[in-house]
PDB file of C-alpha atoms and ligand atoms in Angstrom:
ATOM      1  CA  UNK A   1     -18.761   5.906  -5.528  1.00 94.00           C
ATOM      2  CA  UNK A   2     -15.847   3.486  -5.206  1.00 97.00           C
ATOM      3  CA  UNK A   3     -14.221   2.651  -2.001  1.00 98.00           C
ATOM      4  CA  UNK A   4     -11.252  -0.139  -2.080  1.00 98.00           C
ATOM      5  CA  UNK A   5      -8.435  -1.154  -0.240  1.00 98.00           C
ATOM      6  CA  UNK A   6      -5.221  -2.473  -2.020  1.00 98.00           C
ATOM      7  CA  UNK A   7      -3.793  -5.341   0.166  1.00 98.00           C
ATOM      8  CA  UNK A   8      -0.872  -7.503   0.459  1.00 98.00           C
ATOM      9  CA  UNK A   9       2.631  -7.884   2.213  1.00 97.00           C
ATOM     10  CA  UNK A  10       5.711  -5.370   1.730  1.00 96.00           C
ATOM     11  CA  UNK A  11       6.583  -4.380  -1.848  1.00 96.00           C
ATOM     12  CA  UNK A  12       3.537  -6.536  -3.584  1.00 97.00           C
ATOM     13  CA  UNK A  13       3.027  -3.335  -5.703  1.00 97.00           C
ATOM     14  CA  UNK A  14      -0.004  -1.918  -3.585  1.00 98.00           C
ATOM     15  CA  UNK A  15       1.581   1.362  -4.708  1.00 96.00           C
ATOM     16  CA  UNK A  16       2.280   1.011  -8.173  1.00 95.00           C
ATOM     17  CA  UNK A  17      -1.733  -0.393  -8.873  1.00 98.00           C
ATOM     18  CA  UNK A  18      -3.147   2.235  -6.562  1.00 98.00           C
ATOM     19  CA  UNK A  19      -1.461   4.711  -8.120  1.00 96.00           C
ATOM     20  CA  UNK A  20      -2.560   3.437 -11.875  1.00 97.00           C
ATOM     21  CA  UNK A  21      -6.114   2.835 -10.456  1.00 98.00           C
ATOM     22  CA  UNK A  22      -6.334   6.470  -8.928  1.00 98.00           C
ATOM     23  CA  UNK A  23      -6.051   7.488 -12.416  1.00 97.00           C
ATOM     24  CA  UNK A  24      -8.285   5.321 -14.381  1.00 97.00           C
ATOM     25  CA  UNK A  25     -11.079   6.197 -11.567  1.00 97.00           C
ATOM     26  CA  UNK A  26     -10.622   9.313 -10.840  1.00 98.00           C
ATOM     27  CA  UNK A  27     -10.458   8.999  -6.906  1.00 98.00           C
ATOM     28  CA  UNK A  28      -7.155   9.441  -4.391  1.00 98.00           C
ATOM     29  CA  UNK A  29      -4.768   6.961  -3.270  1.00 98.00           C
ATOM     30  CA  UNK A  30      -4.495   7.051   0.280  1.00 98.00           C
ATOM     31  CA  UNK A  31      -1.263   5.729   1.453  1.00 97.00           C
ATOM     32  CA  UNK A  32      -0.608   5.399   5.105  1.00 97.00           C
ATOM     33  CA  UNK A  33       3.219   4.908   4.126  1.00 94.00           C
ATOM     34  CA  UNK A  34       3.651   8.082   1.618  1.00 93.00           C
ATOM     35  CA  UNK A  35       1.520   9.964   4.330  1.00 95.00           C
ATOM     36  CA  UNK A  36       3.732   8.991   7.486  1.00 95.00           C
ATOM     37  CA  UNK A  37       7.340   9.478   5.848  1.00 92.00           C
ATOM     38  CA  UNK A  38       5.496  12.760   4.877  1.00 92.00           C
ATOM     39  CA  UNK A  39       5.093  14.079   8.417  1.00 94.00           C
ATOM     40  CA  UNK A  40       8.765  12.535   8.992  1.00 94.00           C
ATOM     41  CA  UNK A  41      10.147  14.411   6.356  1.00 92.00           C
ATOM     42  CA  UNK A  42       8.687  17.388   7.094  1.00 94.00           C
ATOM     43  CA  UNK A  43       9.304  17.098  10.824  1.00 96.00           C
ATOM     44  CA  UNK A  44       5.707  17.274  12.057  1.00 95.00           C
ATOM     45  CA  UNK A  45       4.566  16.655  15.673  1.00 94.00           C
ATOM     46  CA  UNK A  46       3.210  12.991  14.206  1.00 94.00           C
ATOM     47  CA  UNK A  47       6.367  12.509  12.148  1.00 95.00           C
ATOM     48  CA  UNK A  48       8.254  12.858  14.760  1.00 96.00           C
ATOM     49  CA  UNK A  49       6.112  10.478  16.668  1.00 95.00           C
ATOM     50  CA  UNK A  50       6.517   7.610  13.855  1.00 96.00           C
ATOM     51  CA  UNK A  51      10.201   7.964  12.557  1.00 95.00           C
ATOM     52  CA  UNK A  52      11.199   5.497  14.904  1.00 94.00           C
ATOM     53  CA  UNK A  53       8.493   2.672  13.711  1.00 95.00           C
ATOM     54  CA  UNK A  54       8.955   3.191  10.201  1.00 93.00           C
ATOM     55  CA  UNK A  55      12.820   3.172  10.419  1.00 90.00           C
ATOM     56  CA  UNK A  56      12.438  -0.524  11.808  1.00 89.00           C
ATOM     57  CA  UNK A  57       9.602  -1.611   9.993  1.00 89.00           C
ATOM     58  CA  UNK A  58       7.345  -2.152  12.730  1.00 94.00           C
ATOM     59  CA  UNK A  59       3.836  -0.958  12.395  1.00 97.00           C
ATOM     60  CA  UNK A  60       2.471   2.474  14.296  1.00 97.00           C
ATOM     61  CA  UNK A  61       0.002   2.830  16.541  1.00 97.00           C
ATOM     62  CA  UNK A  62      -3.337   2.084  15.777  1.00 98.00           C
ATOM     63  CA  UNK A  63      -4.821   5.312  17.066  1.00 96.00           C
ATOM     64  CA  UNK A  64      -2.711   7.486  15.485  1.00 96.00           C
ATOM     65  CA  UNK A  65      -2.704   6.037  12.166  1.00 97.00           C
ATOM     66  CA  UNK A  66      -6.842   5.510  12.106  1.00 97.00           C
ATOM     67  CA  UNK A  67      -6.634   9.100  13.268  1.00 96.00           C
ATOM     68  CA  UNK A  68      -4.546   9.579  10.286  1.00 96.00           C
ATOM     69  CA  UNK A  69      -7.072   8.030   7.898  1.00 97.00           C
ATOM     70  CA  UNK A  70     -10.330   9.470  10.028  1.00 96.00           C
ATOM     71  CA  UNK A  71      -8.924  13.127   8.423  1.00 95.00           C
ATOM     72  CA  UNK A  72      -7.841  11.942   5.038  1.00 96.00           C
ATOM     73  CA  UNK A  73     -11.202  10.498   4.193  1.00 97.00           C
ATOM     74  CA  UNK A  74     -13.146  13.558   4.956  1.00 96.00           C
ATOM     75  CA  UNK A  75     -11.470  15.027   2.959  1.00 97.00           C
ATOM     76  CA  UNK A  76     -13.381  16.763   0.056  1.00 98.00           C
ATOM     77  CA  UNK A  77     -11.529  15.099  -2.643  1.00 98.00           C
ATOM     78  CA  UNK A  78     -12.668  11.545  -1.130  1.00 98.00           C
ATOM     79  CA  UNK A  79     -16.752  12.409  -1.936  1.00 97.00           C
ATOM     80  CA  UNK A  80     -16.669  10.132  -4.607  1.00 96.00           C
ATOM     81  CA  UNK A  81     -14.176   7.541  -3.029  1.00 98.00           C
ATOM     82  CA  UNK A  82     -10.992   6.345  -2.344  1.00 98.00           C
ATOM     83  CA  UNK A  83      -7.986   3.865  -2.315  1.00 98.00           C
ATOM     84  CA  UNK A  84      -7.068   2.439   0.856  1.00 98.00           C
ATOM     85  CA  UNK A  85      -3.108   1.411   0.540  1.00 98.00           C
ATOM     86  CA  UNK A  86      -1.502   0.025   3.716  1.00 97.00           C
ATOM     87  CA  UNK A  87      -4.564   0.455   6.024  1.00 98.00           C
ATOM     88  CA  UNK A  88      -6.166  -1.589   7.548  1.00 98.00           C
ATOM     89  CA  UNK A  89      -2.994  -3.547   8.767  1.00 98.00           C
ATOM     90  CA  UNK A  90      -4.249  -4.606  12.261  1.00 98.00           C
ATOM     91  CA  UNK A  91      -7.383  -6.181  13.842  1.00 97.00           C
ATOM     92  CA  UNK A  92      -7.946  -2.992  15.707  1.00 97.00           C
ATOM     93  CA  UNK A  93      -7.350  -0.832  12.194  1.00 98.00           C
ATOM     94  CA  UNK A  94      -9.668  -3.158  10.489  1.00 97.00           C
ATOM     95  CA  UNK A  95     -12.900  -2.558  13.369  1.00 96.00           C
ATOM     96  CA  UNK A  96     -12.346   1.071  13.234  1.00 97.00           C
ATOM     97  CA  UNK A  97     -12.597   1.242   9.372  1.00 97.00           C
ATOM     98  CA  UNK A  98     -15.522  -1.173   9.529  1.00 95.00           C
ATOM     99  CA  UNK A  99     -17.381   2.221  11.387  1.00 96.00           C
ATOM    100  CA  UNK A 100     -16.166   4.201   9.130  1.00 94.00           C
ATOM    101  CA  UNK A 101     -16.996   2.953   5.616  1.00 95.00           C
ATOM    102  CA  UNK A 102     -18.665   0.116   3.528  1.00 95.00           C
ATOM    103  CA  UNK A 103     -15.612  -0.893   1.568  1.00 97.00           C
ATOM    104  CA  UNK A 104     -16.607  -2.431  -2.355  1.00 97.00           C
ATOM    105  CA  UNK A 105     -13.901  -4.570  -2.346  1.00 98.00           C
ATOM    106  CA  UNK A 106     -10.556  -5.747  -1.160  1.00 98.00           C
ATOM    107  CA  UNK A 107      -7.756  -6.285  -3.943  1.00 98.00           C
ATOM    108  CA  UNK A 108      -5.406  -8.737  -2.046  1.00 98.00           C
ATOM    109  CA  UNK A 109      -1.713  -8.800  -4.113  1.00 98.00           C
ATOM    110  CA  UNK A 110      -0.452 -12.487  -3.655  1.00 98.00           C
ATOM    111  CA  UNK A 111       3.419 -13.139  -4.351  1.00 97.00           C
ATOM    112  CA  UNK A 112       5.600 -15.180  -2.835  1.00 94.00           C
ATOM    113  CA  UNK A 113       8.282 -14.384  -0.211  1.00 90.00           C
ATOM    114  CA  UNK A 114      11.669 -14.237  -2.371  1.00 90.00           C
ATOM    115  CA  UNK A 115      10.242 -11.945  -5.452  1.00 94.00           C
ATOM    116  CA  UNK A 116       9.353  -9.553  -2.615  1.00 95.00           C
ATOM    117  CA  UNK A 117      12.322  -8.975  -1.134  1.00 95.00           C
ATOM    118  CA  UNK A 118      13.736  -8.305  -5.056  1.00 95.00           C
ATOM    119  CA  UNK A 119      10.926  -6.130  -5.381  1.00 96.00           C
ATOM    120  CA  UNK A 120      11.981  -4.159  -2.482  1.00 96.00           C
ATOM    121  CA  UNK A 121      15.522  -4.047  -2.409  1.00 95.00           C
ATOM    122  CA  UNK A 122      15.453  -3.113  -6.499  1.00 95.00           C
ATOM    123  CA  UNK A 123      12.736  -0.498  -5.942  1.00 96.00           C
ATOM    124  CA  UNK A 124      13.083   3.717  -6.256  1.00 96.00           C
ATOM    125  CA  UNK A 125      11.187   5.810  -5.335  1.00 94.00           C
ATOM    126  CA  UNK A 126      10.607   9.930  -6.307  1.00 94.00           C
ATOM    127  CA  UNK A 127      11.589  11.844  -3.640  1.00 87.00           C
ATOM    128  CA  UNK A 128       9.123  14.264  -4.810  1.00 91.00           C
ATOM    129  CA  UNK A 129       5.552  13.050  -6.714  1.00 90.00           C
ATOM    130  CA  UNK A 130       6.157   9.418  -4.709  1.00 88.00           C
ATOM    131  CA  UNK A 131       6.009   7.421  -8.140  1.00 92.00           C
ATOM    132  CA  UNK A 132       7.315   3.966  -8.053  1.00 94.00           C
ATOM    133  CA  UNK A 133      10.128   2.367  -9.936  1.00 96.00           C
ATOM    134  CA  UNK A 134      12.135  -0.824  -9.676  1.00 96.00           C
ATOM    135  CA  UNK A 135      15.701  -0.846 -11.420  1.00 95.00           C
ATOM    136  CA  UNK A 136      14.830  -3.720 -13.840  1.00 95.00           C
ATOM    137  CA  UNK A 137      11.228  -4.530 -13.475  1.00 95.00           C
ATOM    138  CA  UNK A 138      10.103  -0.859 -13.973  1.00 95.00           C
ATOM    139  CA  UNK A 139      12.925   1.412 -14.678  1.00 97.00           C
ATOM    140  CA  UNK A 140      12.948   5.017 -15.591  1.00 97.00           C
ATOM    141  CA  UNK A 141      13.397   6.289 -18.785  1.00 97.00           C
ATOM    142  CA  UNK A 142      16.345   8.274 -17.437  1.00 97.00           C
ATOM    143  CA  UNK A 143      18.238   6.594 -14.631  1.00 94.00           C
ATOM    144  CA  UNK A 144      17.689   8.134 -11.264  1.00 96.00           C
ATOM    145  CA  UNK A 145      15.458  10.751 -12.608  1.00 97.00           C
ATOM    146  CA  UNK A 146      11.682  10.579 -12.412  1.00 97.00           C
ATOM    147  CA  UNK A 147       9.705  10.070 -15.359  1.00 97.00           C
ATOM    148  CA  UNK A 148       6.463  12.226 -14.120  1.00 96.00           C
ATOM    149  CA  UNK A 149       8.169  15.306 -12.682  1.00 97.00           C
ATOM    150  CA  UNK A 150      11.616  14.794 -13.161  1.00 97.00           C
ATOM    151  CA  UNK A 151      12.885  14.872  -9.630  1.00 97.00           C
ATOM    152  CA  UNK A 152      15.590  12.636  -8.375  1.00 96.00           C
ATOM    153  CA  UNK A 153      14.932   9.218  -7.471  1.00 97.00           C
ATOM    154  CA  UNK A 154      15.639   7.419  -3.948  1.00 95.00           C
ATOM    155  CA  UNK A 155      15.987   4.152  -2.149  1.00 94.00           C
ATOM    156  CA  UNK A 156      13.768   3.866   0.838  1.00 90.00           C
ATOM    157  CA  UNK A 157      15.505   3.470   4.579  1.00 87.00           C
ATOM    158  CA  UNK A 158      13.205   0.448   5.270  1.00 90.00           C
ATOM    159  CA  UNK A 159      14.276  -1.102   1.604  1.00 92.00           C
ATOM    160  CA  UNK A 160      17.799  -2.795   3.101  1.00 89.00           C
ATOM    161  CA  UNK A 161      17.073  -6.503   3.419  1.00 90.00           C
ATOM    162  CA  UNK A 162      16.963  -7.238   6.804  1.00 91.00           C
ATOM    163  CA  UNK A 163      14.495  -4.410   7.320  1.00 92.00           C
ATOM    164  CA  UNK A 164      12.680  -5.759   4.806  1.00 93.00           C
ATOM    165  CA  UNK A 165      12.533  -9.746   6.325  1.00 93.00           C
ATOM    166  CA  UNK A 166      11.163  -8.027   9.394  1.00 93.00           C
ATOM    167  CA  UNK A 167       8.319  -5.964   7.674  1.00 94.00           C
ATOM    168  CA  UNK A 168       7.469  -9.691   6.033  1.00 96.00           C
ATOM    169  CA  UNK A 169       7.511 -10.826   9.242  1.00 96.00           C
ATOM    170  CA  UNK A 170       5.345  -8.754  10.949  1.00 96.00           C
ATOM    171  CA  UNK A 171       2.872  -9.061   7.780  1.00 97.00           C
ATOM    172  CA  UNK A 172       2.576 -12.827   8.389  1.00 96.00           C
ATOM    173  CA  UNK A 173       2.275 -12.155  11.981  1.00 97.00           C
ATOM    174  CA  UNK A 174      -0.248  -8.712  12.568  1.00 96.00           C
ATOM    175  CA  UNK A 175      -1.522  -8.307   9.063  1.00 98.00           C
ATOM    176  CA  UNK A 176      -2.302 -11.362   7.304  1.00 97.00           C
ATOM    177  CA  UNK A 177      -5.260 -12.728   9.528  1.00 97.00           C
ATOM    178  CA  UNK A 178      -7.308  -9.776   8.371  1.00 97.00           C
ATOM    179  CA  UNK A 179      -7.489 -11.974   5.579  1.00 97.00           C
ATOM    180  CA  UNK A 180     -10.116 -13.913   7.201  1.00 96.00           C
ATOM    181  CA  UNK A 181     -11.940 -11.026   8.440  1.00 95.00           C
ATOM    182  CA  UNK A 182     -12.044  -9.756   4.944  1.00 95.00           C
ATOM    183  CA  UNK A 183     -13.533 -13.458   3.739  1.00 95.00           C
ATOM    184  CA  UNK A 184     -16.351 -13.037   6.367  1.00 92.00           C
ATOM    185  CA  UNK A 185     -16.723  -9.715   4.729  1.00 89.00           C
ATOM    186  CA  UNK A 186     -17.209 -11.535   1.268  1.00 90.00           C
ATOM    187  CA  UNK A 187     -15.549  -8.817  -0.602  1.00 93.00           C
ATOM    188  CA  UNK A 188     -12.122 -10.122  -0.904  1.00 97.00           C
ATOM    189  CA  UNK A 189     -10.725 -10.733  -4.434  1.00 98.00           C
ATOM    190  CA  UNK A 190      -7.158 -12.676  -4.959  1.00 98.00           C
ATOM    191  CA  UNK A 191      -4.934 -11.035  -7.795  1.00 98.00           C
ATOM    192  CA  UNK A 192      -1.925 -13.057  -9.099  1.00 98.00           C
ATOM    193  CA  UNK A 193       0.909 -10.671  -8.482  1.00 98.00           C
ATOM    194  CA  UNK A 194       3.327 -12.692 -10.230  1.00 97.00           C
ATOM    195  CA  UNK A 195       2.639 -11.132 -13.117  1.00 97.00           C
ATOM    196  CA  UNK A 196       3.916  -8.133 -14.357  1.00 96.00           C
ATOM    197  CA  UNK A 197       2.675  -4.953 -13.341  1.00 97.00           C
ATOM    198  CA  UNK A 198      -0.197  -4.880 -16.420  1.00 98.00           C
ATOM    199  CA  UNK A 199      -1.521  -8.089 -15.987  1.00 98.00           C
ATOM    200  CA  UNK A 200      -1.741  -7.474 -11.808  1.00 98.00           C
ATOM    201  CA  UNK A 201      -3.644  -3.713 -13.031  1.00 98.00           C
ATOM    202  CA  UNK A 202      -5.905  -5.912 -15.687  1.00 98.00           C
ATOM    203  CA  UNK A 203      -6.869  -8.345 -13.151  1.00 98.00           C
ATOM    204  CA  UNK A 204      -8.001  -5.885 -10.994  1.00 98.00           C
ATOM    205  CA  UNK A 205      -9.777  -3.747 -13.381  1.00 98.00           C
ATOM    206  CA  UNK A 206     -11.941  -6.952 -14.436  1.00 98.00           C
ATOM    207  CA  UNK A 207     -12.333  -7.381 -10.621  1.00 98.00           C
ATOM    208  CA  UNK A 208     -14.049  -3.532  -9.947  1.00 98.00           C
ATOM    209  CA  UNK A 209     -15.810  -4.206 -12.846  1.00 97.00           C
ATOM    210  CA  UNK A 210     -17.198  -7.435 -11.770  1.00 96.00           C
ATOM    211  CA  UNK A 211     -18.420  -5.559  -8.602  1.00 94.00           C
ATOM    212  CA  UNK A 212     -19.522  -2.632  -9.869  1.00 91.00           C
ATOM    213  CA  UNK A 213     -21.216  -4.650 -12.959  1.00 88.00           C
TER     214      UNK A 213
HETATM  215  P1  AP5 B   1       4.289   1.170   3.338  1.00 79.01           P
HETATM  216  O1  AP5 B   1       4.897   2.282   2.632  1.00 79.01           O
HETATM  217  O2  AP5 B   1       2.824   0.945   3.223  1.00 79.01           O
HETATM  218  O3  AP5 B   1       5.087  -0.119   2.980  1.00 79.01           O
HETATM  219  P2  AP5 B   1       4.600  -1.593   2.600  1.00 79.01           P
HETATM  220  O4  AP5 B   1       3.270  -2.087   2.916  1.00 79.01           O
HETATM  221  O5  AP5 B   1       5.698  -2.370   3.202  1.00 79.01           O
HETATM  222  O6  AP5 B   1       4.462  -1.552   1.126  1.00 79.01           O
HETATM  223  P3  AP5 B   1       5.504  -1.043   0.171  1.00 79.01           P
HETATM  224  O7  AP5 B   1       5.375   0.437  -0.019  1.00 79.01           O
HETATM  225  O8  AP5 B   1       6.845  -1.572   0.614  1.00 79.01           O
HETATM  226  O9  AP5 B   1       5.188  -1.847  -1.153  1.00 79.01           O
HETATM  227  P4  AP5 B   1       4.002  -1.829  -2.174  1.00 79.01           P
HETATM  228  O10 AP5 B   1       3.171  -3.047  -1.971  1.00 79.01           O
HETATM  229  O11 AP5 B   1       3.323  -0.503  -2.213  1.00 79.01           O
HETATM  230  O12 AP5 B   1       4.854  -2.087  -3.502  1.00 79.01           O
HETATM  231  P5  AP5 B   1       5.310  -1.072  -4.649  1.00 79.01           P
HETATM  232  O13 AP5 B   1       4.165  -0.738  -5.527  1.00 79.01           O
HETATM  233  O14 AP5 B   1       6.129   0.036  -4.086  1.00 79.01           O
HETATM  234  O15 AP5 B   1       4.584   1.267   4.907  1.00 79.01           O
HETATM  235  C1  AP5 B   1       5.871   1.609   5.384  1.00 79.01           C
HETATM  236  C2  AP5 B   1       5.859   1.633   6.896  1.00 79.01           C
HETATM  237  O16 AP5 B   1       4.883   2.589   7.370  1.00 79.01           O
HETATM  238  C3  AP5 B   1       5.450   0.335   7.594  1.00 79.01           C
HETATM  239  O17 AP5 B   1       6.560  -0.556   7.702  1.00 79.01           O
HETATM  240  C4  AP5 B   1       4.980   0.851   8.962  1.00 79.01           C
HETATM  241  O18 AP5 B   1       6.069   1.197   9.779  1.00 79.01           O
HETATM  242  C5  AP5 B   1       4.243   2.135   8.577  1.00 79.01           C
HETATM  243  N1  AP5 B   1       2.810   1.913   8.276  1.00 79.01           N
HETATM  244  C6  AP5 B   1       2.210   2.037   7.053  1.00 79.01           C
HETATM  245  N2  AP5 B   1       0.899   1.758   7.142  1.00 79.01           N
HETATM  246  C7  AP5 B   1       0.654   1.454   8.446  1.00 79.01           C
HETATM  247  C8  AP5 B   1      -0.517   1.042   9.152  1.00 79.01           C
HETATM  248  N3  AP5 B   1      -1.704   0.907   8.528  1.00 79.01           N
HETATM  249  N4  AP5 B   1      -0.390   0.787  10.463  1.00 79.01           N
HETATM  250  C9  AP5 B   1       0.790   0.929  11.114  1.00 79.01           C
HETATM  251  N5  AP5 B   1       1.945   1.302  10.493  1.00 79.01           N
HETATM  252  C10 AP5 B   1       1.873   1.563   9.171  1.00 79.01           C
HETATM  253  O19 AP5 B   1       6.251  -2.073  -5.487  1.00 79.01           O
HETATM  254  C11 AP5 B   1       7.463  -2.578  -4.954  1.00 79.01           C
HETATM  255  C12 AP5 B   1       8.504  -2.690  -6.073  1.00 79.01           C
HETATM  256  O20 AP5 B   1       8.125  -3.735  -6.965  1.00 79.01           O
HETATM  257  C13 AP5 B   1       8.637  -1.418  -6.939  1.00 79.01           C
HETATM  258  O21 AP5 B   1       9.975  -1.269  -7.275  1.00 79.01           O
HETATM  259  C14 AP5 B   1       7.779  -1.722  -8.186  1.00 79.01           C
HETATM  260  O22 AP5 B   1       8.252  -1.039  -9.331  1.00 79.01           O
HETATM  261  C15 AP5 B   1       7.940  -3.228  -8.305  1.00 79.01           C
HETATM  262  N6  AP5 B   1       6.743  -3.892  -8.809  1.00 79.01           N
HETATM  263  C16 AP5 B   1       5.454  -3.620  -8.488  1.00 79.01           C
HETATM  264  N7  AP5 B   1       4.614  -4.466  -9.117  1.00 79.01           N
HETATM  265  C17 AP5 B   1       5.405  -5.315  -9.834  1.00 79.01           C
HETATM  266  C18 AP5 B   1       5.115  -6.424 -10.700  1.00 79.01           C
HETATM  267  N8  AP5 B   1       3.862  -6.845 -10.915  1.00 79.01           N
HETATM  268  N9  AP5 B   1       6.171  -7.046 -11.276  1.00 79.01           N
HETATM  269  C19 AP5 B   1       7.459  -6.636 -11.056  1.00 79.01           C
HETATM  270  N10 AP5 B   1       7.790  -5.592 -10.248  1.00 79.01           N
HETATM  271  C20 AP5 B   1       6.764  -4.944  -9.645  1.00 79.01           C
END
């Protein structure tokens, strides 16, 4: 049983390590993001709900996104754990999944402000499987095509830049104290995300390992 969360401000490369990590352990990523521009896409009673925060960048509701999580994670495919990425992102998010689970440990992605917004604005993104690129840090072997299932490639809505300086902003102000609440949690772990993206996945391994040792 391994139960994580995968944290850090907009375009750290929560994504690309969950993703990586969901593989090497064998458990799902659960991505509040992928799972809300799901229900937009597909025009659910939720999506419909949520286009409106996530074309701005502001964060949902709490109750609808722990209700979002609540499901996921009962899931049967979650038995043996999971991968939180982009939840908790509020006080209120972070109580609720404090009565939900005993997280093992919380990966935080630290990078400073200007490489994010080039991680953003240079990312792509499959329209399809939802793996991760970025146009010179991790391109596809085939421009605009994806590498895993071959579908074409696309730029987020949110990824314009002053989208992006207000989901920064509204990191430092909502999401960033959980940081402390993590720390009185003791299982909060600093990565160096400065690095590329195998030396961020290495340090994390060696992290889980550490707690799982
Ligand atoms: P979400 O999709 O979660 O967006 P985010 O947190 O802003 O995170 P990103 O997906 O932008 O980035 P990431 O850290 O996953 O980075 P990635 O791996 O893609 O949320 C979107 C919206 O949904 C929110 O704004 C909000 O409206 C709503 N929402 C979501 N969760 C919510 C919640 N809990 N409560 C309320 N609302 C919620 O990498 C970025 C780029 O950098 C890629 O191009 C990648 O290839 C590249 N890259 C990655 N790592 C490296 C590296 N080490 N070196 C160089 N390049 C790298």
């Amino acid at each position: 049983m391994l139960k994580l969360i995968i944290f850090g401000p907009p375009s750290a490369g929560k994504g690309t390590q969950a993703q990586r990590l969901s593989e090497r352990y064998g458990i799902p990523q659960i991505a509040t993001g992928d799972l809300l521009r799901d229900a937009v896409a597909k025009q659910t009673p939720l999506g419909a709900k949520i286009k409106s925060y996530l074309d701005s960048g502001r964060l949902g509701p709490d109750d609808l996104i722990v209700q979002l999580i609540s499901d996921r994670v009962s899931k049967p495919d979650c038995a043996g754990g999971y991968i939180l990425d982009g939840f908790p992102r509020t006080m209120g998010q972070a109580r609720e999944l404090d009565k939900m689970a005993e997280v093992d440990i919380v990966l935080n992605i630290v990078v400073d402000m200007e490489r994010l917004v080039e991680r953003a604005i240079g990312r792509r993104t499959c329209g399809q499987c939802a793996a991760v690129y970025h146009v010179s840090f991790n391109p596809p072997k085939a421009p605009g095509v994806c590498d895993k299932c071959g579908s074409g490639l696309i730029q987020r809505d949110d990824d314009k830049e002053d989208t992006v300086r207000n989901r920064l902003r509204i990191y430092m102000e909502q999401t960033a104290p959980l940081l402390e609440h993590f720390r009185m949690n003791d299982n909060l772990v600093d990565i160096d995300g400065s690095k590329g993206i195998d030396g961020v996945f290495d340090q994390m391994v060696e992290a889980i390992e550490r707690v799982r040792a």
